[in-house]
mmCIF file of C-alpha atoms in Angstrom:
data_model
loop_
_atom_site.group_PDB
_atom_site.id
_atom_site.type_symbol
_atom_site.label_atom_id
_atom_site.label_comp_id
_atom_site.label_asym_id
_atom_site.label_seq_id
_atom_site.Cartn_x
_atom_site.Cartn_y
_atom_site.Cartn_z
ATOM 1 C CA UNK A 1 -24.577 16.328 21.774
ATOM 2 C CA UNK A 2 -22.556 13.233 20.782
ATOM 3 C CA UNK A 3 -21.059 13.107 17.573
ATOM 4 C CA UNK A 4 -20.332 10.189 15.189
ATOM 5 C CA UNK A 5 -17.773 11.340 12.590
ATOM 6 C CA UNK A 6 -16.586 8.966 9.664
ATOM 7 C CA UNK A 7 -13.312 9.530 7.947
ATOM 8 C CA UNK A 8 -13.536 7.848 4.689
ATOM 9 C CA UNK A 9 -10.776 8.391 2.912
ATOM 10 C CA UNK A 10 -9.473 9.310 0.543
ATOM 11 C CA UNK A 11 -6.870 6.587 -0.466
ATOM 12 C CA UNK A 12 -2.890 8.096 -0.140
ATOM 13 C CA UNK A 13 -3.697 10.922 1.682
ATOM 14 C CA UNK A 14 -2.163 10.545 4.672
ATOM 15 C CA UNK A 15 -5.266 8.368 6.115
ATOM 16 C CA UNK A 16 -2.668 5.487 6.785
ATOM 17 C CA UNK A 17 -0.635 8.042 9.510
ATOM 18 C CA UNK A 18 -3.547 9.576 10.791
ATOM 19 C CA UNK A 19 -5.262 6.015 11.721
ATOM 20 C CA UNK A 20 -2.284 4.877 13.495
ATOM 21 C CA UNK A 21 -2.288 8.081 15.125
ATOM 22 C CA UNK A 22 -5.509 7.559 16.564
ATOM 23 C CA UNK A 23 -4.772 3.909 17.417
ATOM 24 C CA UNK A 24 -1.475 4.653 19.616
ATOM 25 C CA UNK A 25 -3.197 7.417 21.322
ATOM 26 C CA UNK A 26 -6.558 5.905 21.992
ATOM 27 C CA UNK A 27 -6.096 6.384 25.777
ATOM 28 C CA UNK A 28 -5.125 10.089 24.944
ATOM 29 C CA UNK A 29 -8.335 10.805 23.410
ATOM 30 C CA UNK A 30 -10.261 9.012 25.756
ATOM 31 C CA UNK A 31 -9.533 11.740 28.280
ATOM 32 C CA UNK A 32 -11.042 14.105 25.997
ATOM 33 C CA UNK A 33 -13.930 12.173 25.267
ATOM 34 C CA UNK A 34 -12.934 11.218 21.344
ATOM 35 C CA UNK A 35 -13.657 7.272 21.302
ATOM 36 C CA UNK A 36 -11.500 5.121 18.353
ATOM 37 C CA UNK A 37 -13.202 1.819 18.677
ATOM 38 C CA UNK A 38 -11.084 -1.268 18.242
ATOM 39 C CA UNK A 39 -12.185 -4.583 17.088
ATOM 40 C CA UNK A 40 -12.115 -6.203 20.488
ATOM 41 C CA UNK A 41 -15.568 -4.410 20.734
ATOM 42 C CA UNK A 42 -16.832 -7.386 18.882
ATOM 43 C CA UNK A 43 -14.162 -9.977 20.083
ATOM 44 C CA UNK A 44 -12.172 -9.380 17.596
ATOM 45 C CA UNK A 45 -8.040 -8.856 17.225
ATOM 46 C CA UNK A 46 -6.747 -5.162 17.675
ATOM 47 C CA UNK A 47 -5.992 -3.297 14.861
ATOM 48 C CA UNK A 48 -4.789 0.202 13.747
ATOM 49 C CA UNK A 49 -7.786 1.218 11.534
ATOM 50 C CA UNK A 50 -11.313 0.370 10.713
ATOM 51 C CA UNK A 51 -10.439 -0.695 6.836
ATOM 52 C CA UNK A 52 -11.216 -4.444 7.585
ATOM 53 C CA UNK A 53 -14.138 -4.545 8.973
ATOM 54 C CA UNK A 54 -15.341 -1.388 6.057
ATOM 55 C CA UNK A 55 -14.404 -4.376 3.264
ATOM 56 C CA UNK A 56 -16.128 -7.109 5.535
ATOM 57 C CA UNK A 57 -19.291 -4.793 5.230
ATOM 58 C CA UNK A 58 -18.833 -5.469 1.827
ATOM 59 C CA UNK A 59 -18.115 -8.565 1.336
ATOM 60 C CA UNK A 60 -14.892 -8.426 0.505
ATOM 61 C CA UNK A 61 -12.320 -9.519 3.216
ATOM 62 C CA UNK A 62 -10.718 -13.179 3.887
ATOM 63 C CA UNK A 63 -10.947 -12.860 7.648
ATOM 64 C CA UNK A 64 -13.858 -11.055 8.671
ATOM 65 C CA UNK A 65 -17.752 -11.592 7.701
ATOM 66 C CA UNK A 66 -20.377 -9.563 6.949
ATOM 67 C CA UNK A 67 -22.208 -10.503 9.754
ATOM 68 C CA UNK A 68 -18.917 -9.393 12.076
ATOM 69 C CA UNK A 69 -18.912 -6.007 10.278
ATOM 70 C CA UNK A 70 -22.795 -5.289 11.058
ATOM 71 C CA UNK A 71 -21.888 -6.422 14.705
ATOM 72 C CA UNK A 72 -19.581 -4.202 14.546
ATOM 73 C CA UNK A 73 -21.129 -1.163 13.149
ATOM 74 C CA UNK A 74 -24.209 -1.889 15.395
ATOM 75 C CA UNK A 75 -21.924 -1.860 18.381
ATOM 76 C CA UNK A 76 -20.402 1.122 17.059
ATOM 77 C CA UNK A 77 -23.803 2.862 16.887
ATOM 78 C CA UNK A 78 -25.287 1.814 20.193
ATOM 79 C CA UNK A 79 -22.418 2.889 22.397
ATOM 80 C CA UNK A 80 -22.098 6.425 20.611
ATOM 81 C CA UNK A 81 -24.364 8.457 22.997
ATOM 82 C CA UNK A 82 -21.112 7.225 25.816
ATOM 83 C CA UNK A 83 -19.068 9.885 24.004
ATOM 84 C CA UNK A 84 -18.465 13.060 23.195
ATOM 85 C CA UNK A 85 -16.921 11.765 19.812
ATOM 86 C CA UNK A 86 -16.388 8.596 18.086
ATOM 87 C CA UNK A 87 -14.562 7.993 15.491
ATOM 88 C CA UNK A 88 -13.947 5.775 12.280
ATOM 89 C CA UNK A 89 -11.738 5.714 9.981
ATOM 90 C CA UNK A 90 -11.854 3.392 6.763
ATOM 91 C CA UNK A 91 -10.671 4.783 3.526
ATOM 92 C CA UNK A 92 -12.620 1.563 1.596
ATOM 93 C CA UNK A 93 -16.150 3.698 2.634
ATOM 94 C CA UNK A 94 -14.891 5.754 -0.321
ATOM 95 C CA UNK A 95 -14.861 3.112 -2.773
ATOM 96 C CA UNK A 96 -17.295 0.223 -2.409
ATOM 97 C CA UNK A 97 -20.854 -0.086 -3.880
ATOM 98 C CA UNK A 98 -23.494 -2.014 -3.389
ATOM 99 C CA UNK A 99 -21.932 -4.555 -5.261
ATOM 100 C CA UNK A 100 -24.211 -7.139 -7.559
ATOM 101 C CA UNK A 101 -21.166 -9.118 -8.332
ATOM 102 C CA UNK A 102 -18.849 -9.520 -6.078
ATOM 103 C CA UNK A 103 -16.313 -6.882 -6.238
ATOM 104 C CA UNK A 104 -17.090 -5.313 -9.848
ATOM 105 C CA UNK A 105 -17.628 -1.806 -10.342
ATOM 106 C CA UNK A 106 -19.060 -0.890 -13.351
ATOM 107 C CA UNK A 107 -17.443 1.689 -15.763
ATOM 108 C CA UNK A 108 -20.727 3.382 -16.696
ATOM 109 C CA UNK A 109 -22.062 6.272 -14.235
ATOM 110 C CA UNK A 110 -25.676 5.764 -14.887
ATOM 111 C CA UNK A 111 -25.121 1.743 -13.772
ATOM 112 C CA UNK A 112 -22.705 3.098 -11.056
ATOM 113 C CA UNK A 113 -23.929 5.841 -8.984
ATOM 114 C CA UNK A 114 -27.365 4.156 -7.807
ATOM 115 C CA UNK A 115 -25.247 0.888 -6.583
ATOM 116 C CA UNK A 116 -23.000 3.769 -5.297
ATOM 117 C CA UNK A 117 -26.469 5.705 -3.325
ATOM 118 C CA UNK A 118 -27.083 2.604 -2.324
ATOM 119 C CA UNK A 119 -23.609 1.148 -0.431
ATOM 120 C CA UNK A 120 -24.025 4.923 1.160
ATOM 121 C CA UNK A 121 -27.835 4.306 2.195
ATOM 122 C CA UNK A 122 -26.600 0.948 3.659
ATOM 123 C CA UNK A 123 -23.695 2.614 5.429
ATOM 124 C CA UNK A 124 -26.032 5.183 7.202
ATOM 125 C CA UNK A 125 -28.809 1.899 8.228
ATOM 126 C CA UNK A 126 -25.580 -0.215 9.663
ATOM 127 C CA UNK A 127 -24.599 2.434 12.704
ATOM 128 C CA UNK A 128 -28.528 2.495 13.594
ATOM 129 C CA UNK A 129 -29.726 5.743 12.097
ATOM 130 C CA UNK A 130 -27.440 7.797 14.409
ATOM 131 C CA UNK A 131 -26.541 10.776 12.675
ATOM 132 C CA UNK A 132 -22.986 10.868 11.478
ATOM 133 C CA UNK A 133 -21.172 13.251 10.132
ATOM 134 C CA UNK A 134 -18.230 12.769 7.271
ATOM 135 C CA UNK A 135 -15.085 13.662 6.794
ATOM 136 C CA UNK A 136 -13.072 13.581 3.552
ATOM 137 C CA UNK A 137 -9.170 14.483 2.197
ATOM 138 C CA UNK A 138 -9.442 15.461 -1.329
ATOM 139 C CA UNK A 139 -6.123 15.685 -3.335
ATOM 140 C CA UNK A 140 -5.604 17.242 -6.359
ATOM 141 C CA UNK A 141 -6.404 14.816 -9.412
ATOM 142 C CA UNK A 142 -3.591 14.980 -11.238
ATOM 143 C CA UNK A 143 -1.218 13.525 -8.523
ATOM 144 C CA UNK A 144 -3.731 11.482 -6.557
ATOM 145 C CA UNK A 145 -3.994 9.552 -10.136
ATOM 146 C CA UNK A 146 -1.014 8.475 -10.256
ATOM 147 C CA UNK A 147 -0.418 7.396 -6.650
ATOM 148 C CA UNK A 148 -3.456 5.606 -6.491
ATOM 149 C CA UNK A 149 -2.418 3.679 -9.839
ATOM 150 C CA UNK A 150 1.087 2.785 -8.136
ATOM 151 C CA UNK A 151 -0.835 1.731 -4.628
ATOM 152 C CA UNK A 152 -3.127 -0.215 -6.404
ATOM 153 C CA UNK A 153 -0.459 -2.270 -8.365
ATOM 154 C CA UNK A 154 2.111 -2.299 -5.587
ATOM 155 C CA UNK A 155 -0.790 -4.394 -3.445
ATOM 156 C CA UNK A 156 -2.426 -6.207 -5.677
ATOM 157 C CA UNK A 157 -1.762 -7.903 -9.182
ATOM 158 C CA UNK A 158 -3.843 -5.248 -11.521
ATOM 159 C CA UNK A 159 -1.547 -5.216 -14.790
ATOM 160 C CA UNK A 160 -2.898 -2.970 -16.816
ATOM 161 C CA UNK A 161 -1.411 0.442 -17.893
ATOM 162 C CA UNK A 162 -2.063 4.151 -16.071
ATOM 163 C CA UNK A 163 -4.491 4.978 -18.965
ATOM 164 C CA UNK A 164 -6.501 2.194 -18.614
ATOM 165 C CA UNK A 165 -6.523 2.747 -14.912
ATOM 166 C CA UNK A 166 -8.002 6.216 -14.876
ATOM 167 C CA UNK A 167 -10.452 5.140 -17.203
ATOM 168 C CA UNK A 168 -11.786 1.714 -14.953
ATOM 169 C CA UNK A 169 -11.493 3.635 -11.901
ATOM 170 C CA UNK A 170 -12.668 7.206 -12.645
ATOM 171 C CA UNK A 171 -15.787 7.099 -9.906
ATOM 172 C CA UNK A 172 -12.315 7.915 -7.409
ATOM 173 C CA UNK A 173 -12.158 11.001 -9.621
ATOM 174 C CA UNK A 174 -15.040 12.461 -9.367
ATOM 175 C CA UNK A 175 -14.732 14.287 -6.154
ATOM 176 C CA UNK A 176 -18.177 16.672 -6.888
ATOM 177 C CA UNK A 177 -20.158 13.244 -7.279
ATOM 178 C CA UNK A 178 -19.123 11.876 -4.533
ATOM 179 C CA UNK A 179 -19.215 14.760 -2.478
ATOM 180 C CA UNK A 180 -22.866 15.055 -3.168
ATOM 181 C CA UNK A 181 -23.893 11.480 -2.301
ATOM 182 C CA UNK A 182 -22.180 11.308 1.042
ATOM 183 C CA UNK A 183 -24.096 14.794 1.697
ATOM 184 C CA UNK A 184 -27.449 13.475 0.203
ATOM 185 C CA UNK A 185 -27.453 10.419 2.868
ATOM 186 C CA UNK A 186 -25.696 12.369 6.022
ATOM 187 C CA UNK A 187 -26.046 15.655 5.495
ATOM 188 C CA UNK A 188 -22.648 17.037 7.420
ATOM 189 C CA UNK A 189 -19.720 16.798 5.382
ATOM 190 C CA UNK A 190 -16.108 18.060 6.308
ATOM 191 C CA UNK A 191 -14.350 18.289 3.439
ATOM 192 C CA UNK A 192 -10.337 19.168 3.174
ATOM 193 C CA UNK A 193 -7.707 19.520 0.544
ATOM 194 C CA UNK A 194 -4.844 16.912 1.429
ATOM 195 C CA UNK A 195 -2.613 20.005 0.600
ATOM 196 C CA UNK A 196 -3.385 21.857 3.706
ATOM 197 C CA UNK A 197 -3.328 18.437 5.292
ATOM 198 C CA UNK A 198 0.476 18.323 4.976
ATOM 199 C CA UNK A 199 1.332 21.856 4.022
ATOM 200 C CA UNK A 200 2.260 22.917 8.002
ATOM 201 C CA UNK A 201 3.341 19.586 8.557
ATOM 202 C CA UNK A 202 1.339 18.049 11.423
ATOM 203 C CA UNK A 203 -1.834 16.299 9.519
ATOM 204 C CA UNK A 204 -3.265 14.993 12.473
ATOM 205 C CA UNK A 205 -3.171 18.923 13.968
ATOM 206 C CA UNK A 206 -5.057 20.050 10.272
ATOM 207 C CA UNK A 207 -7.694 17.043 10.449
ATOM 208 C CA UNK A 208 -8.238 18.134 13.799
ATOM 209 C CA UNK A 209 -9.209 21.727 13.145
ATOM 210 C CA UNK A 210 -11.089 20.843 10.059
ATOM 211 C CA UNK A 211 -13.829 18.926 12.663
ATOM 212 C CA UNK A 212 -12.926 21.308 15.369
ATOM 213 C CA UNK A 213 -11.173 18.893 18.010
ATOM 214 C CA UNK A 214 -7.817 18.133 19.316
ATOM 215 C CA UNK A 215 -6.573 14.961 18.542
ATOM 216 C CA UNK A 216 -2.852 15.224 19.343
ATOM 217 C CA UNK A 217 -1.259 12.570 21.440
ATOM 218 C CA UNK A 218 2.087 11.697 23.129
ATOM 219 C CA UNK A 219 2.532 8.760 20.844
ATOM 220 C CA UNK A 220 4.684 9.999 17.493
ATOM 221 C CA UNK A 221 3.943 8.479 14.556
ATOM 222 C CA UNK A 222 6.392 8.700 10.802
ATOM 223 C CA UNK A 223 5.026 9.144 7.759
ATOM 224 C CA UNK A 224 3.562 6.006 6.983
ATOM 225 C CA UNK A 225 2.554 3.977 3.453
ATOM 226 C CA UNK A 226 5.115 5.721 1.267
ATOM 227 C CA UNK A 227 4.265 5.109 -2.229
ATOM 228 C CA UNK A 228 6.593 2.672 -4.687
ATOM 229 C CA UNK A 229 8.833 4.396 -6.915
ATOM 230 C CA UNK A 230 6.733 4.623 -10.613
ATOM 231 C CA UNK A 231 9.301 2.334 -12.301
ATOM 232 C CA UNK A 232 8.897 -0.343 -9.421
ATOM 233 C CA UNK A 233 5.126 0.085 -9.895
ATOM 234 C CA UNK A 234 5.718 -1.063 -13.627
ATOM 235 C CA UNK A 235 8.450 -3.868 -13.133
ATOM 236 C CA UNK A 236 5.659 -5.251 -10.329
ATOM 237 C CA UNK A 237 2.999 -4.575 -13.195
ATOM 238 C CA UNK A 238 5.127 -6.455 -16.173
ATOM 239 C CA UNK A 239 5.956 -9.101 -13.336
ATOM 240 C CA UNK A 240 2.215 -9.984 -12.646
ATOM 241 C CA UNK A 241 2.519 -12.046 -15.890
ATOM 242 C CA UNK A 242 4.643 -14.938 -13.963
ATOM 243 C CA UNK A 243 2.502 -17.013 -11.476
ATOM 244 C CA UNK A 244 4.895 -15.430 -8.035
ATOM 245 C CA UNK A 245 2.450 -14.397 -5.529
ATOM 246 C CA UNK A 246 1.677 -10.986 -5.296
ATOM 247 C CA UNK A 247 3.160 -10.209 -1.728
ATOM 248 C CA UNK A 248 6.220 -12.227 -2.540
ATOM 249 C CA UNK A 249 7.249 -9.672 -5.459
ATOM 250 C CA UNK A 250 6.245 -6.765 -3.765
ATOM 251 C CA UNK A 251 8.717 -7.797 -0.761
ATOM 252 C CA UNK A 252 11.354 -8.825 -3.155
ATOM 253 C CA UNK A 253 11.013 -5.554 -5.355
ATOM 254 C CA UNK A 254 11.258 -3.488 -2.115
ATOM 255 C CA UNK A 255 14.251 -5.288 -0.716
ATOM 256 C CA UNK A 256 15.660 -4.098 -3.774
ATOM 257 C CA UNK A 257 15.034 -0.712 -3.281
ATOM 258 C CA UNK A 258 16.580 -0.655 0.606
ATOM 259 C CA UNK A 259 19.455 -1.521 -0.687
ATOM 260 C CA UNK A 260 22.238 0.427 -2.871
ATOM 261 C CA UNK A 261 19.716 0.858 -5.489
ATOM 262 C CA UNK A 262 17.537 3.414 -2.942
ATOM 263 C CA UNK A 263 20.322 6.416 -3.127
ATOM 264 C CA UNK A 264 20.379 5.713 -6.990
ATOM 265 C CA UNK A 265 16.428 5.873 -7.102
ATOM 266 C CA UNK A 266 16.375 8.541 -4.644
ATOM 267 C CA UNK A 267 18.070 11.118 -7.551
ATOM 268 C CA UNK A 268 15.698 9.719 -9.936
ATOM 269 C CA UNK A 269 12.565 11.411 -8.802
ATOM 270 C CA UNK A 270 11.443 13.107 -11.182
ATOM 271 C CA UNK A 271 9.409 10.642 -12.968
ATOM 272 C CA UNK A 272 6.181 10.522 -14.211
ATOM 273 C CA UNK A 273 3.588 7.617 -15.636
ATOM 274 C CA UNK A 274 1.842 10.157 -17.578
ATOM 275 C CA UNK A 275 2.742 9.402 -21.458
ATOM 276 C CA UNK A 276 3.941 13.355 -21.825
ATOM 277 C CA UNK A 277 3.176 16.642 -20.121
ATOM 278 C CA UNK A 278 -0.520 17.233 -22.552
ATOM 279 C CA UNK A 279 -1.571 14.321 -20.855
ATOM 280 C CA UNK A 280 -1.162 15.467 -17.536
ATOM 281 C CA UNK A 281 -2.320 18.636 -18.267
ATOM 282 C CA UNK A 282 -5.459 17.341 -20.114
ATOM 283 C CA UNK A 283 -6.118 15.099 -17.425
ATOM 284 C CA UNK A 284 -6.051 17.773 -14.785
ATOM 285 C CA UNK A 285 -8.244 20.554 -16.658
ATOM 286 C CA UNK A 286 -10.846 17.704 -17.583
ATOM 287 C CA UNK A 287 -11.850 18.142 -13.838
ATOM 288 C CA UNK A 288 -11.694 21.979 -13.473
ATOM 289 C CA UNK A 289 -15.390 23.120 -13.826
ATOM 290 C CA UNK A 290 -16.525 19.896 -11.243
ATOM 291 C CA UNK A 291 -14.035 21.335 -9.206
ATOM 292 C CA UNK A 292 -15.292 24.869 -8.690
ATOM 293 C CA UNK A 293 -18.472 23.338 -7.888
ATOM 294 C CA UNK A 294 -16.728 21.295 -5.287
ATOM 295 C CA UNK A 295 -15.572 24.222 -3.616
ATOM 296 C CA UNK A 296 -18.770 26.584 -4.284
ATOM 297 C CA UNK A 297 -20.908 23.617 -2.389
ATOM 298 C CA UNK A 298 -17.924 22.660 0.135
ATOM 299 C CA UNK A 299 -15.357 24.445 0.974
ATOM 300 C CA UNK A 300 -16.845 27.638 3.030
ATOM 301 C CA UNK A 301 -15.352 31.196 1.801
ATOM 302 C CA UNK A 302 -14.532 29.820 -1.320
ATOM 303 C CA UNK A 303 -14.716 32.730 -3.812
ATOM 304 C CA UNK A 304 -16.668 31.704 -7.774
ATOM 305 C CA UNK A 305 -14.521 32.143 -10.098
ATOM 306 C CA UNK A 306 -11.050 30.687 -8.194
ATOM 307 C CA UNK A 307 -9.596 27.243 -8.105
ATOM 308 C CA UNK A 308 -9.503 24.834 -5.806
ATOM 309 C CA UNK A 309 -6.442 23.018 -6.531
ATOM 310 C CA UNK A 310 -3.539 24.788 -8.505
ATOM 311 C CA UNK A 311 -3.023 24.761 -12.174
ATOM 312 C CA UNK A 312 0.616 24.975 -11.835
ATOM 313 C CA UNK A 313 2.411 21.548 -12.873
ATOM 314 C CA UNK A 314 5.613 19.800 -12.780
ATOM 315 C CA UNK A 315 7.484 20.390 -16.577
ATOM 316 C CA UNK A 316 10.393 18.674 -16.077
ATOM 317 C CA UNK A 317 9.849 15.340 -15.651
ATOM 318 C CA UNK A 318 10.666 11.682 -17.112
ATOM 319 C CA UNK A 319 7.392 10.996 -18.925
ATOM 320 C CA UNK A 320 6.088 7.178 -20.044
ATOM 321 C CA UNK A 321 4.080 4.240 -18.807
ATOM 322 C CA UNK A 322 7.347 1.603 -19.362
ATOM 323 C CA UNK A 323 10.605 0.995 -17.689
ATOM 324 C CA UNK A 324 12.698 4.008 -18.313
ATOM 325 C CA UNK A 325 16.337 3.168 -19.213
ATOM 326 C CA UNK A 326 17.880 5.127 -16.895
ATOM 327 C CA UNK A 327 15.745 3.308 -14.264
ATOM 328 C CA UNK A 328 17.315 -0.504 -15.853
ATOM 329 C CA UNK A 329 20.725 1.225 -15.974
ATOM 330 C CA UNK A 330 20.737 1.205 -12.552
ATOM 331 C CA UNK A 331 19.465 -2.282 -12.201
ATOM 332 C CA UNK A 332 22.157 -3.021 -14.009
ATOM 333 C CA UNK A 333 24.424 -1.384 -12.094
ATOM 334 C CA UNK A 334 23.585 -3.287 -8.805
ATOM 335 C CA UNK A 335 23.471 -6.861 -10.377
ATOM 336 C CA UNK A 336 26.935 -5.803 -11.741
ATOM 337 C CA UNK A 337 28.277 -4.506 -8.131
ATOM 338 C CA UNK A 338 26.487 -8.240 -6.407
#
């Protein structure tokens, strides 16, 4: 029987190298029957993933309609019986709602979750009622937080502080809500911890086995998207205040960082956005209990009473939400050396 799988995400786990995986090996998998669409399917430019025409779908991309994303999808859906496997990949699927204005989520569940059923219900209607099944990274809370915050500010001009953040966007945190909506809509759902994802080193390898199919290829590719060092993430932030387009100070902050400055940044690591260690640690029990759920309702094997991510935490780090001297020391340094 065919099978439609849909990777949605999460955001900064790896999705980035696994889609451009896919996208240099498409002839690879075609031999095996795995089919990655590309957007020439609907006369449309090549491209590495299926993110654009997931935020056309929703009404939120400057290039591509709606109407070109449910051409898509519908294209997508008719042609699926042709393969053994098809595949999409689109980490937006794991963030959009059924919006009622235009790219606002709301920040209370009862408001959110029906939009959020909804998007999902959509989702399943656009690909023609085939049955899909869905796969999902999960990464422990407490550092997918913070990498999320420093992705979202590094692309876009958000300005406000990491607390704020995980309080406007805590729908990416709940992992047992989401988990159960994807499942009430398609039933299947493949669910991994990004730690095993990288742990043996070869993600694509570990995605594969979670949905039992080899999806190796000829075609290398590095670790892609590397997130911003956290005190670049809050220079970007402070400089969102000035009227320089977004993508100008994002290239201009990481030219900075390519140049003497990334050895000095490099041995400055260890920081963290959290304001001090409680509120990590607070942060990361808060999901604990949803967590055990998470893994009761699945993760198969996975024994009551255990964790599903570790409690064990980084201590020694550079806590704060602000420029950290040592961080502006070394600015310092390089305008001094120039």
């Amino acid at each position: 029987m065919s099978r439609l799988i849909l990777h949605i995400g999460t955001h900064k786990t790896a999705t980035t190298t696994l889609q451009r995986h896919f996208a240099r090996n498409r002839a690879a998998l075609a031999a095996r029957g795995i089919w990655y669409p590309d957007y020439d399917l609907i006369g449309k430019g090549g491209h590495y993933a299926h993110l654009g025409m997931v935020n056309a779908f929703a009404g939120q991309h400057d290039k591509y309609s709606v109407e070109d994303a449910r051409n898509f999808f519908r294209e997508v859906g008719a042609r699926v019986r042709d393969h053994e496997v098809t595949l999409i990949s689109g980490e937006p699927f794991y963030r959009h709602i059924a919006y009622r204005s235009p790219g606002q989520v709301p920040e209370d569940p009862e408001i959110y979750w029906p939009l959020r059923d909804a998007y999902i219900e959509q989702i399943r209607e656009a690909f023609g009622d085939v049955p899909a099944e869905i796969a999902v990274v999960f990464r422990r809370q407490v550092d997918y937080a913070p990498s999320l915050y420093q992705e979202q500010v590094k692309v876009t001009r958000y300005a406000q502080d990491f607390a704020t953040f995980r309080r406007e966007f805590w729908y990416h945190f709940d992992y047992l809500g989401q988990a159960r909506a994807w499942a009430r809509v398609f039933g299947t759902l493949h669910v991994l911890r990004f730690e095993d994802l990288v742990s043996g080193g070869d993600p694509v390898a570990a995605f594969g086995a979670l949905l039992g199919l080899d999806l190796s290829g000829p075609e290398t590719v590095a670790q892609q998207n590397v997130s911003m060092h956290p005190d670049a993430v809050v220079l970007k932030r402070l400089l969102h205040a000035t009227k320089i387009d977004k993508d100008v100070l994002r290239a201009d902050i990481e030219k900075m960082l390519e140049g003497p400055l990334r050895r000095r940044v490099r041995k400055f690591s260890n920081r963290s956005l959290y304001a001090d260690a409680a509120d990590m640690q607070a942060f990361h029990r808060s999901f604990r209990r949803d967590n055990e759920y998470l893994g009761r309702e699945f993760f198969p094997g996975f024994a009551p009473g255990s964790q599903l991510f570790s409690d064990r935490l980084k201590e020694d780090l550079r806590f704060g939400d602000e420029l950290h001297p040592y961080f502006l020391n070394m600015m310092l340094k390089e305008l001094i050396r120039r």
